[in-house]
Amino acid sequence: MYNGIGASAGIGIGSVVIVKEPNLDYQRVTIKDASAEESRFQAALNATIAKTQAMAEDMRKRVGEKEAEILEGHMLLLMDPEMTGQIVNSIKENLMNAEAAVEQTCNMYRDMFASLDDEMFQQRATDVNDIKTRLLKDLLGVEEVDLGNLPENTILVAEDLTPSMTASLNAENVAGILTEIGGRTSHSAILARALEIPAVLSIPDITNKVAGGDKVVLDGDKGVVYVNPDDSVVAEYTEKRRVFLEEKAALQKFVGKPTETADGHRVELCANIGKPEDAKKVVECDGEGIGLFRTEFLFMDRPQVPTEDEQFDAYKTVAETLGADKPVIIRTLDVGGDKEIPYLNLPKEENPFLGYRAVRLCLNREEDIYRPQLRALLRASAFGDIRIMVPMITCVDELRRVKQILSELMTELDAKEIPYNKDIKVGIMVETPASMIMADAFAAEADFFSIGTNDLTGYTMCADRGNPDVAYLYSAYNPAVIRSIERTIKLGKEGGAIVGMCGEAAADPLLAPLLLAFGMDEFSVSATSILTTRKVISLWTMEEAKAVAEKALTFVTEAEVKAYLESVAKK
Amino acid sequence: MVSQKITINNPQGLHMRPAGVFAKGVAQYQSDVNIVFNGKTTNGKSLLNIIGACIKCGSEIEIQCDGPDEEEALAKAIELIESGLGE
């Protein structure tokens, strides 16, 4: 068994076809006729550009716009004046043959990209290698491997899946992909997911560990690969694949459907995002809004606090991507001493999770951090149903202070006649035992609650899930956590607040009946969990959910709660 | 020579797509178009060199244009960046 990075979900079962790059050996020679050699290079370059263009068009038809753009980027690289200039220069000045000139120049760029300190930029080294290979093939007249004609149930094994290989690939016959390099953001991963082919990447030396024709079973979720496994393993994974495909097909039925229980009780199903561009994925996955937009990314990996205008653009983009009728809950900055943001100059703390963080920090840094963020949020609220969520609230004074600042900012905006939503909803993240206990008081002053079960579980159980010695305590099935959730929802609703949940528990099928029975209004989950969650909710009637909740609340240990919820879970 | 400073606001910096839009957009001018970032000068008509400069979101760069149509080239360069480079 081999382990790698599970990069595209699903189970692949089939026979190995190893795809190795063709032999591109050539002799380095000193040429005599530089202008003839330059013409030979230009002819090869033109041929490569023409083929790349054809591949891009084919890719657009078969896979999608985004994937075709990668190849269009290659065309721009091939036409880059610096690169072609350098190659021609090596031919003319140093009398290198075209192959050697291409290799030397491309390697220089490849090494430059590979040494950059950002994964996104490093990945461009693959693109340069890819165009180098294609240029050399055209110079040497080497035939391309025919990936358009693979046998059925092929498990494609390669060092790396280059965009040009994928472009010519007939995906229908490919049951899985294994590579030696590449992470979750590599081209191989993105393309495998777009083509819905299970893939495991970054398996060291896999092209030498398997031979053509070997039987392989792979799990693209867990990143596990079996080579020539026993019949029992094949049978186990054949069943897993059947279940996976059946569930996937069944989920498509839930696209465009309302999120409701079997007896028609409607709830709202939203998604959590970390970057403005993630909003597109939420729309694609049929989310009904954004339940949590973390704004930390705007503040990270940069030299100073983002300007109000930069933030305004990011918030406006998300609101416009979702559309004016969809709620977008944006959480104000949630950082503290455990996250590296050098320009904030935060002191190292003994107990960062009990320290100077989130709203505590923001209210102490109103001028340079909080007011610009709140002003950007207000301005963006003119473009959609933006709602402001304040994290890490422990006392009512904090919420009052935030609302006071907001009303001052509104007066400022009114004076300048800048539009914003005067009825913008302001809510709190309920993630501390203090806010849970005071939920009735908060409900009187907040428009909505969003229960952050990740921190609420940690703070309630006093356990850091990253510490293996106490991680056993970190579980949302603890009766203390379940009762906290119940209390928050009950008091929140009695006080007129909309109550949602954006922690991982919102997507937990075992907890779904409890959350429904407690009366939760909104579930916010990762984009990929939207359809699964909609399905789980559709399986319960409110009557059944209430019976389960009533019983679950009688248990006093985590193990009992979990065992009970597992015993009544619906598939 | 004319020049102007500007901040890059593309969320993932000048990676392939936005850098391509920039290089393509300024290629039509006769003038040299250079990007100065972190003290290094990069040919703004070369996609490869722009990517190699690893310019991330929030970075301030200087655009320098030198040649017969330098004013137009600079105006175009600034317009491209301000309009988000197609993103």
XYZ file of C-alpha atoms in Angstrom:
658
model
C 0.000 0.000 0.000
C 1.229 3.463 -0.851
C 0.121 6.804 0.539
C -0.073 10.131 -1.248
C -2.178 13.254 -1.342
C -5.842 12.573 -2.052
C -6.490 15.263 -4.645
C -9.707 14.252 -6.377
C -12.405 12.229 -4.611
C -13.681 8.849 -5.721
C -12.523 5.245 -5.997
C -10.472 4.174 -9.020
C -10.020 0.530 -10.003
C -8.190 -0.467 -13.159
C -4.972 -1.376 -14.947
C -1.836 0.698 -15.028
C -0.704 2.590 -18.085
C 2.561 4.393 -17.400
C 2.992 7.605 -19.278
C 6.583 8.653 -19.462
C 7.817 11.592 -21.400
C 9.266 10.542 -24.758
C 13.006 10.363 -25.287
C 14.172 13.866 -26.010
C 17.916 13.216 -26.062
C 19.911 15.307 -28.480
C 23.532 16.227 -29.091
C 24.854 19.617 -28.076
C 26.698 20.877 -31.113
C 28.274 24.099 -32.284
C 26.396 25.163 -35.368
C 27.830 26.797 -38.468
C 24.799 28.432 -40.071
C 23.177 30.536 -37.354
C 20.422 31.983 -39.535
C 19.351 28.518 -40.755
C 19.258 27.352 -37.136
C 17.201 30.399 -36.175
C 14.699 29.589 -38.935
C 14.517 26.001 -37.690
C 13.728 27.323 -34.198
C 11.094 29.763 -35.524
C 9.405 26.966 -37.496
C 9.289 24.731 -34.417
C 8.022 27.639 -32.298
C 5.219 28.398 -34.752
C 4.256 24.717 -34.877
C 4.184 24.522 -31.072
C 2.069 27.673 -30.788
C -0.394 26.350 -33.376
C -0.686 22.986 -31.579
C -1.121 24.681 -28.213
C -3.902 26.817 -29.618
C -5.641 23.726 -31.009
C -5.298 22.013 -27.617
C -6.723 25.068 -25.847
C -9.780 25.066 -28.097
C -10.260 21.348 -27.622
C -9.893 21.765 -23.858
C -12.486 24.533 -23.815
C -15.011 22.253 -25.510
C -14.301 19.144 -23.492
C -13.386 20.414 -20.040
C -14.021 24.086 -19.470
C -13.033 27.695 -19.790
C -10.770 27.745 -16.750
C -8.723 24.754 -17.903
C -8.352 26.196 -21.414
C -6.920 29.341 -19.869
C -3.908 27.373 -18.635
C -3.033 26.497 -22.227
C -3.713 30.028 -23.372
C -1.191 31.098 -20.748
C 1.276 28.716 -22.399
C 0.741 30.471 -25.714
C 1.651 33.769 -24.077
C 4.749 32.153 -22.587
C 5.755 30.824 -26.010
C 5.379 34.317 -27.459
C 7.312 35.968 -24.633
C 9.809 38.385 -26.224
C 12.423 37.922 -23.481
C 12.419 34.160 -23.748
C 12.445 33.880 -27.539
C 14.978 36.710 -27.650
C 17.270 34.817 -25.319
C 16.956 31.599 -27.317
C 17.686 33.375 -30.604
C 20.575 35.150 -28.938
C 22.113 31.853 -27.778
C 21.853 30.537 -31.342
C 23.359 33.652 -32.956
C 25.964 34.663 -30.397
C 27.020 31.331 -28.914
C 26.302 29.199 -32.012
C 24.276 26.757 -29.903
C 21.926 24.391 -31.678
C 18.241 25.227 -31.197
C 17.578 22.284 -28.841
C 20.369 23.310 -26.479
C 19.318 26.973 -26.619
C 15.688 26.096 -25.813
C 16.705 23.824 -22.965
C 19.110 26.302 -21.411
C 16.682 29.219 -21.528
C 13.663 27.265 -20.310
C 15.674 25.702 -17.479
C 16.754 29.151 -16.370
C 13.112 30.259 -16.047
C 12.075 26.967 -14.496
C 14.724 27.274 -11.783
C 13.809 30.900 -11.191
C 10.142 29.999 -10.623
C 10.935 26.944 -8.517
C 12.934 29.112 -6.123
C 10.084 31.597 -5.468
C 8.573 31.517 -1.991
C 4.944 31.094 -2.992
C 3.298 27.815 -4.031
C 1.139 29.485 -6.650
C 4.199 31.019 -8.319
C 6.335 27.861 -7.913
C 3.740 25.854 -9.813
C 4.576 27.938 -12.909
C 7.836 25.947 -13.141
C 5.637 23.068 -14.385
C 4.293 25.275 -17.158
C 7.782 26.205 -18.307
C 8.850 22.547 -18.311
C 5.774 21.695 -20.291
C 6.437 24.222 -23.058
C 10.105 23.202 -23.135
C 9.124 19.579 -23.745
C 6.726 20.550 -26.513
C 9.288 22.796 -28.190
C 11.875 20.011 -28.056
C 9.387 17.499 -29.468
C 8.734 19.778 -32.399
C 12.435 20.436 -32.937
C 13.275 16.725 -32.795
C 10.174 15.562 -34.647
C 9.209 13.171 -31.801
C 5.720 11.664 -31.948
C 3.353 12.476 -29.077
C 2.076 9.662 -26.853
C -1.499 8.896 -27.881
C -3.501 9.623 -24.763
C -6.685 9.928 -26.768
C -6.803 6.171 -27.263
C -6.332 4.545 -23.877
C -7.932 1.193 -23.027
C -10.968 1.174 -20.741
C -10.362 1.452 -16.976
C -6.898 2.885 -17.318
C -5.071 3.988 -14.207
C -2.788 6.675 -15.556
C 0.599 6.745 -13.813
C 2.964 9.623 -14.544
C 5.649 11.623 -12.872
C 3.393 14.651 -13.235
C 0.286 15.268 -15.253
C 1.196 18.164 -17.510
C -1.515 20.387 -18.957
C -0.626 19.245 -22.474
C -1.008 15.593 -21.488
C -4.395 16.317 -19.979
C -5.462 18.243 -23.049
C -5.050 15.259 -25.341
C -6.384 12.839 -22.735
C -9.625 11.028 -23.445
C -10.909 11.058 -19.894
C -13.739 8.580 -20.473
C -11.432 5.608 -20.242
C -9.410 6.869 -17.299
C -10.436 5.332 -13.969
C -7.768 7.007 -11.881
C -4.604 9.072 -11.822
C -1.401 8.563 -9.819
C 1.544 10.947 -9.920
C 4.859 11.429 -8.181
C 4.614 15.175 -7.696
C 1.966 17.864 -7.250
C -0.156 19.135 -4.369
C -3.844 19.937 -4.007
C -3.404 23.194 -5.945
C -1.351 21.726 -8.807
C -2.681 21.532 -12.361
C -2.995 17.769 -12.038
C -5.270 18.148 -9.034
C -7.391 20.916 -10.540
C -7.825 19.043 -13.806
C -8.543 15.713 -12.127
C -11.281 17.358 -10.074
C -12.710 19.127 -13.127
C -12.793 15.821 -15.024
C -14.080 14.025 -11.894
C -11.336 11.408 -12.079
C -10.147 10.030 -8.711
C -6.508 11.008 -8.170
C -3.724 10.436 -5.652
C -0.682 12.678 -6.084
C 2.787 12.961 -4.585
C 3.511 9.230 -4.276
C 7.317 8.983 -4.319
C 8.743 6.983 -7.236
C 5.358 5.470 -8.209
C 6.299 5.280 -11.916
C 8.977 2.747 -10.954
C 6.964 0.946 -8.289
C 4.247 -0.185 -10.687
C 4.493 -1.814 -14.106
C 2.160 -1.446 -17.083
C -0.834 -3.770 -16.655
C -0.647 -3.931 -12.836
C -4.023 -3.882 -11.149
C -4.479 -0.829 -8.943
C -7.111 0.300 -6.461
C -7.005 3.907 -5.300
C -9.008 6.079 -2.942
C -8.818 9.699 -4.092
C -10.321 10.920 -0.822
C -7.942 9.263 1.608
C -4.909 9.246 -0.694
C -4.412 5.460 -0.478
C -3.184 3.194 -3.297
C -3.086 -0.636 -3.454
C -1.036 -2.351 -6.168
C -2.145 -5.861 -7.207
C -4.321 -6.196 -4.089
C -6.132 -9.316 -2.820
C -9.609 -10.039 -4.149
C -11.044 -9.004 -0.790
C -9.599 -5.488 -1.176
C -10.894 -5.250 -4.741
C -14.340 -6.366 -3.578
C -14.313 -3.874 -0.696
C -13.389 -0.972 -2.958
C -15.742 -2.037 -5.749
C -18.516 -1.711 -3.193
C -17.144 1.631 -1.976
C -17.069 2.888 -5.537
C -20.644 1.776 -6.146
C -21.783 3.624 -3.013
C -19.754 6.734 -3.920
C -21.173 6.917 -7.441
C -24.695 6.218 -6.273
C -24.496 8.934 -3.618
C -22.996 11.385 -6.069
C -25.770 10.787 -8.596
C -28.414 10.952 -5.872
C -27.072 14.291 -4.636
C -27.621 15.936 -8.020
C -31.349 15.576 -7.398
C -30.991 18.161 -4.646
C -29.694 20.920 -6.914
C -32.235 23.739 -7.080
C -34.401 22.153 -4.380
C -35.391 23.965 -1.199
C -33.666 22.823 1.995
C -36.467 21.269 4.019
C -37.289 18.321 6.206
C -39.403 15.416 4.952
C -42.468 17.184 6.386
C -41.694 20.523 4.771
C -39.982 22.519 7.542
C -37.711 24.987 5.726
C -34.246 26.004 6.886
C -31.570 28.084 5.208
C -28.436 26.360 3.884
C -25.420 28.622 3.385
C -21.682 28.177 2.945
C -18.463 29.226 4.659
C -15.780 30.915 2.557
C -12.304 32.324 3.128
C -11.693 34.273 -0.081
C -13.874 36.371 -2.398
C -13.274 33.983 -5.306
C -14.721 31.079 -3.273
C -18.128 32.716 -3.665
C -18.408 31.372 -7.234
C -18.054 27.834 -5.939
C -20.913 28.466 -3.486
C -23.169 29.535 -6.345
C -22.099 26.474 -8.376
C -22.873 24.198 -5.429
C -26.319 25.790 -5.015
C -25.687 27.518 -1.664
C -28.461 29.829 -0.490
C -26.073 32.436 0.864
C -22.817 32.905 2.739
C -23.051 32.036 6.431
C -19.457 32.943 7.204
C -16.934 34.922 5.188
C -13.679 34.951 7.146
C -11.899 38.218 6.465
C -8.502 37.173 7.857
C -7.038 36.381 4.423
C -7.321 40.063 3.484
C -4.963 40.869 6.336
C -2.431 38.082 5.890
C 0.717 37.783 3.750
C 1.014 41.483 3.176
C 3.071 44.366 4.516
C 0.309 46.514 6.043
C -3.395 46.687 6.949
C -5.503 46.498 3.764
C -7.057 49.811 2.826
C -10.756 50.464 3.211
C -11.092 50.444 -0.592
C -9.392 47.066 -0.972
C -11.727 45.615 1.630
C -14.747 47.299 0.062
C -13.891 45.665 -3.294
C -13.571 42.219 -1.718
C -16.882 42.485 0.177
C -18.697 43.967 -2.804
C -17.394 41.166 -5.074
C -18.849 38.514 -2.777
C -22.202 40.312 -2.451
C -22.465 40.723 -6.212
C -21.420 37.129 -6.929
C -24.216 35.849 -4.691
C -26.855 38.356 -5.869
C -28.828 40.949 -3.956
C -31.403 38.552 -2.455
C -28.871 36.182 -0.838
C -27.545 36.857 2.656
C -23.775 37.313 3.022
C -22.571 37.175 6.634
C -19.132 38.729 6.919
C -17.149 38.200 10.097
C -14.938 41.069 11.183
C -11.238 40.408 11.756
C -10.650 37.372 13.969
C -6.941 37.232 14.797
C -4.801 37.060 17.887
C -1.346 36.243 19.170
C -1.384 32.742 17.659
C -1.542 34.008 14.055
C 1.429 35.649 12.403
C 0.545 39.111 11.158
C 3.843 40.934 11.661
C 2.619 44.479 10.990
C 0.009 44.244 13.776
C 2.898 43.897 16.258
C 0.932 41.611 18.543
C 2.747 40.509 21.684
C 3.458 36.799 22.190
C 1.111 35.525 24.847
C 1.141 32.718 27.368
C -2.485 31.851 26.495
C -3.344 33.322 23.114
C -6.798 31.714 23.062
C -7.642 33.503 26.304
C -5.925 36.675 25.269
C -5.834 39.734 23.094
C -7.732 38.660 19.993
C -10.634 39.250 17.597
C -13.095 41.912 18.789
C -10.942 42.680 21.834
C -8.086 43.651 19.548
C -10.337 45.452 17.059
C -11.995 47.615 19.717
C -8.570 48.651 20.935
C -7.367 49.423 17.408
C -10.424 51.281 16.168
C -8.668 53.859 14.036
C -6.248 51.706 12.056
C -8.167 48.408 11.947
C -11.804 48.414 12.962
C -13.290 51.626 11.580
C -11.863 51.081 8.068
C -13.225 47.510 8.063
C -16.681 48.487 9.330
C -16.836 51.425 6.900
C -15.913 49.113 4.010
C -18.651 46.686 5.123
C -21.255 49.453 5.324
C -20.338 50.789 1.883
C -20.466 47.278 0.395
C -23.919 46.734 1.955
C -25.344 48.938 -0.813
C -24.599 46.057 -3.220
C -26.282 43.115 -1.497
C -27.616 41.641 1.728
C -24.390 41.998 3.704
C -24.617 41.257 7.429
C -21.921 42.030 9.971
C -20.843 39.358 12.436
C -18.663 40.098 15.459
C -16.446 37.222 16.651
C -15.299 36.217 20.132
C -17.941 38.199 21.977
C -18.018 37.621 25.738
C -19.962 40.592 27.105
C -22.822 42.774 25.959
C -20.700 45.946 26.227
C -18.594 44.743 23.284
C -21.624 44.408 21.030
C -22.917 47.800 22.184
C -19.596 49.433 21.413
C -19.514 47.920 17.895
C -23.061 49.165 17.269
C -22.110 52.598 18.585
C -19.177 52.775 16.142
C -21.440 51.631 13.324
C -23.961 54.375 14.061
C -21.176 56.977 14.068
C -19.929 55.662 10.729
C -23.464 55.780 9.317
C -23.707 59.463 10.264
C -20.413 60.064 8.463
C -21.600 58.238 5.351
C -24.920 60.120 5.410
C -23.036 63.420 5.495
C -21.041 62.372 2.440
C -24.132 60.897 0.761
C -22.438 57.531 0.352
C -25.046 54.774 -0.001
C -25.323 51.829 2.431
C -28.029 49.590 3.852
C -29.531 51.498 6.785
C -31.127 48.301 8.117
C -27.934 46.242 7.956
C -28.147 43.267 10.297
C -25.526 43.013 13.026
C -25.004 39.728 14.831
C -22.564 37.832 16.964
C -20.647 34.635 16.772
C -21.604 32.533 19.788
C -18.397 30.675 20.518
C -17.697 31.409 24.180
C -19.465 29.947 27.209
C -20.053 33.561 28.353
C -22.110 34.492 25.296
C -23.982 31.175 25.482
C -24.941 31.794 29.103
C -25.984 35.376 28.325
C -27.779 34.375 25.096
C -31.077 35.950 26.228
C -29.393 39.308 26.793
C -27.554 39.116 23.467
C -30.712 38.118 21.598
C -32.305 41.380 22.697
C -29.545 43.392 21.006
C -28.216 41.221 18.139
C -30.092 40.569 14.902
C -28.608 37.106 14.570
C -26.411 34.483 16.199
C -24.038 32.135 14.480
C -22.854 29.325 16.701
C -19.154 28.668 16.161
C -18.990 25.094 17.382
C -15.243 24.720 16.815
C -14.251 27.291 19.430
C -17.368 26.729 21.539
C -16.357 23.066 21.931
C -12.774 24.024 22.791
C -13.767 26.717 25.287
C -16.512 24.610 26.874
C -14.376 21.502 27.288
C -11.172 23.485 27.973
C -9.387 21.297 25.444
C -7.121 22.137 22.537
C -7.839 19.722 19.713
C -4.281 20.124 18.500
C -2.944 18.610 21.727
C -3.115 14.813 21.338
C -3.191 14.258 25.107
C -6.477 16.127 25.536
C -7.953 15.866 22.031
C -10.313 13.119 23.284
C -12.214 15.811 25.182
C -12.686 17.887 22.069
C -15.998 16.598 20.730
C -19.271 18.353 19.954
C -21.111 15.240 21.210
C -20.253 16.147 24.778
C -23.518 16.738 26.629
C -22.108 20.075 27.824
C -21.691 21.212 24.213
C -25.056 19.828 23.088
C -26.827 21.603 25.961
C -24.978 24.822 25.151
C -26.164 24.634 21.559
C -29.732 23.919 22.646
C -29.734 26.828 25.087
C -28.260 29.251 22.550
C -30.830 28.380 19.895
C -33.755 28.455 22.322
C -32.888 31.771 23.973
C -31.807 33.314 20.690
C -35.096 32.532 19.032
C -37.166 33.594 22.049
C -35.389 36.929 21.860
C -36.127 37.319 18.155
C -32.662 36.589 16.752
C -32.091 34.426 13.686
C -29.919 31.530 14.833
C -27.433 29.774 12.582
C -24.326 27.670 12.922
C -21.076 27.968 10.991
C -18.879 25.460 12.802
C -18.075 21.989 11.526
C -20.973 20.554 13.520
C -23.417 22.160 11.068
C -22.365 19.619 8.433
C -22.363 16.632 10.798
C -25.182 14.278 9.790
C -25.328 12.828 13.304
C -26.159 16.241 14.777
C -28.670 17.252 12.097
C -31.789 15.950 13.928
C -30.752 17.798 17.104
C -30.137 21.096 15.317
C -33.478 20.804 13.493
C -35.334 19.931 16.684
C -33.729 22.806 18.604
C -35.156 25.101 15.927
C -32.000 26.284 14.178
C -32.775 28.596 11.251
C -29.587 28.429 9.222
C -26.861 25.849 8.513
C -23.564 27.098 7.116
C -21.192 24.444 5.765
C -18.303 24.155 3.296
C -19.401 24.514 -0.338
C -18.724 20.834 -1.047
C -21.002 19.782 1.843
C -24.045 21.781 0.706
C -25.840 19.054 -1.239
C -24.997 16.347 1.325
C -26.386 18.512 4.113
C -29.535 19.301 2.116
C -30.030 15.584 1.620
C -29.501 14.746 5.310
C -32.052 17.391 6.340
C -34.572 15.993 3.843
C -34.424 12.574 5.515
C -35.917 13.712 8.829
C -39.400 14.778 9.866
C -39.562 17.332 12.667
C -41.422 14.832 14.820
C -38.660 12.230 14.440
C -35.958 14.843 15.021
C -37.666 16.060 18.203
C -37.931 12.515 19.561
C -34.210 11.955 18.888
C -33.277 15.290 20.482
C -35.337 14.622 23.581
C -33.686 11.252 24.075
C -30.177 12.567 23.251
C -30.497 15.212 25.976
C -31.011 12.527 28.614
C -27.473 11.123 28.206
C -24.687 12.381 30.402
C -21.559 11.118 28.622
C -20.076 11.859 25.206
C -19.840 8.161 24.348
C -23.530 7.576 25.082
C -24.628 10.564 22.996
C -22.452 9.542 20.069
C -23.477 5.882 20.186
C -27.139 6.865 20.348
C -26.903 9.323 17.433
C -25.067 6.719 15.354
C -27.760 4.160 16.111
C -30.546 6.432 14.821
C -28.647 8.070 11.924
C -30.405 7.974 8.557
C -28.695 7.113 5.306
C 11.242 58.607 -19.289
C 7.959 58.758 -17.354
C 7.046 56.726 -14.304
C 4.325 56.184 -11.703
C 3.923 54.129 -8.525
C 0.899 51.882 -8.054
C -0.277 49.102 -5.722
C -1.228 45.654 -6.998
C -4.650 44.623 -5.687
C -5.163 41.290 -7.410
C -5.887 38.813 -4.609
C -3.211 36.350 -5.717
C -0.778 38.930 -7.003
C 0.622 39.013 -10.524
C 0.334 35.325 -11.350
C -0.109 33.935 -14.838
C -3.491 35.342 -15.866
C -3.203 38.967 -14.698
C 0.479 39.124 -15.710
C -0.522 37.864 -19.160
C -3.161 40.584 -19.469
C -0.548 43.188 -18.540
C 2.206 41.930 -20.884
C -0.221 41.606 -23.785
C -1.700 45.052 -23.076
C 1.595 46.933 -23.188
C 3.203 44.899 -26.009
C 1.681 47.179 -28.665
C 3.770 50.201 -27.575
C 7.183 50.969 -29.017
C 8.453 52.271 -25.703
C 10.169 50.049 -23.171
C 7.803 49.261 -20.302
C 9.564 48.263 -17.108
C 8.279 47.236 -13.686
C 10.465 48.169 -10.725
C 9.762 46.064 -7.648
C 11.977 45.504 -4.601
C 14.789 47.393 -6.336
C 14.762 45.075 -9.362
C 13.769 46.108 -12.874
C 11.645 43.709 -14.917
C 10.607 43.870 -18.578
C 6.864 44.536 -18.400
C 6.304 43.021 -21.845
C 7.618 39.646 -20.672
C 5.077 37.438 -18.947
C 7.835 35.116 -17.717
C 9.781 37.901 -16.094
C 6.708 39.410 -14.462
C 5.815 36.043 -12.914
C 9.445 35.622 -11.884
C 9.298 38.907 -9.969
C 6.745 37.213 -7.603
C 4.657 40.354 -7.065
C 1.990 39.621 -4.470
C -1.236 41.374 -3.510
C -0.621 44.663 -1.755
C 2.849 45.215 -3.263
C 3.733 48.667 -4.497
C 5.469 48.714 -7.872
C 6.749 51.461 -10.123
C 6.005 51.478 -13.842
C 8.686 53.147 -15.999
C 8.108 53.839 -19.680
C 10.774 55.100 -22.027
C 10.384 55.751 -25.756
C 8.436 57.679 -28.393
C 4.973 56.757 -27.026
C 5.914 56.617 -23.325
C 2.976 58.728 -22.076
C 0.396 56.500 -23.786
C 2.178 53.335 -22.654
C 2.224 54.504 -19.024
C -1.426 55.537 -19.125
C -2.355 52.118 -20.530
C -0.251 50.275 -17.930
C -1.900 52.173 -15.058
C -5.354 51.703 -16.532
C -4.778 47.938 -16.845
C -3.702 47.595 -13.223
C -6.443 49.828 -11.863
C -9.090 47.876 -13.720
C -7.916 44.654 -12.022
C -6.107 43.036 -14.987
C -9.139 41.092 -16.080
C -9.863 39.594 -12.665
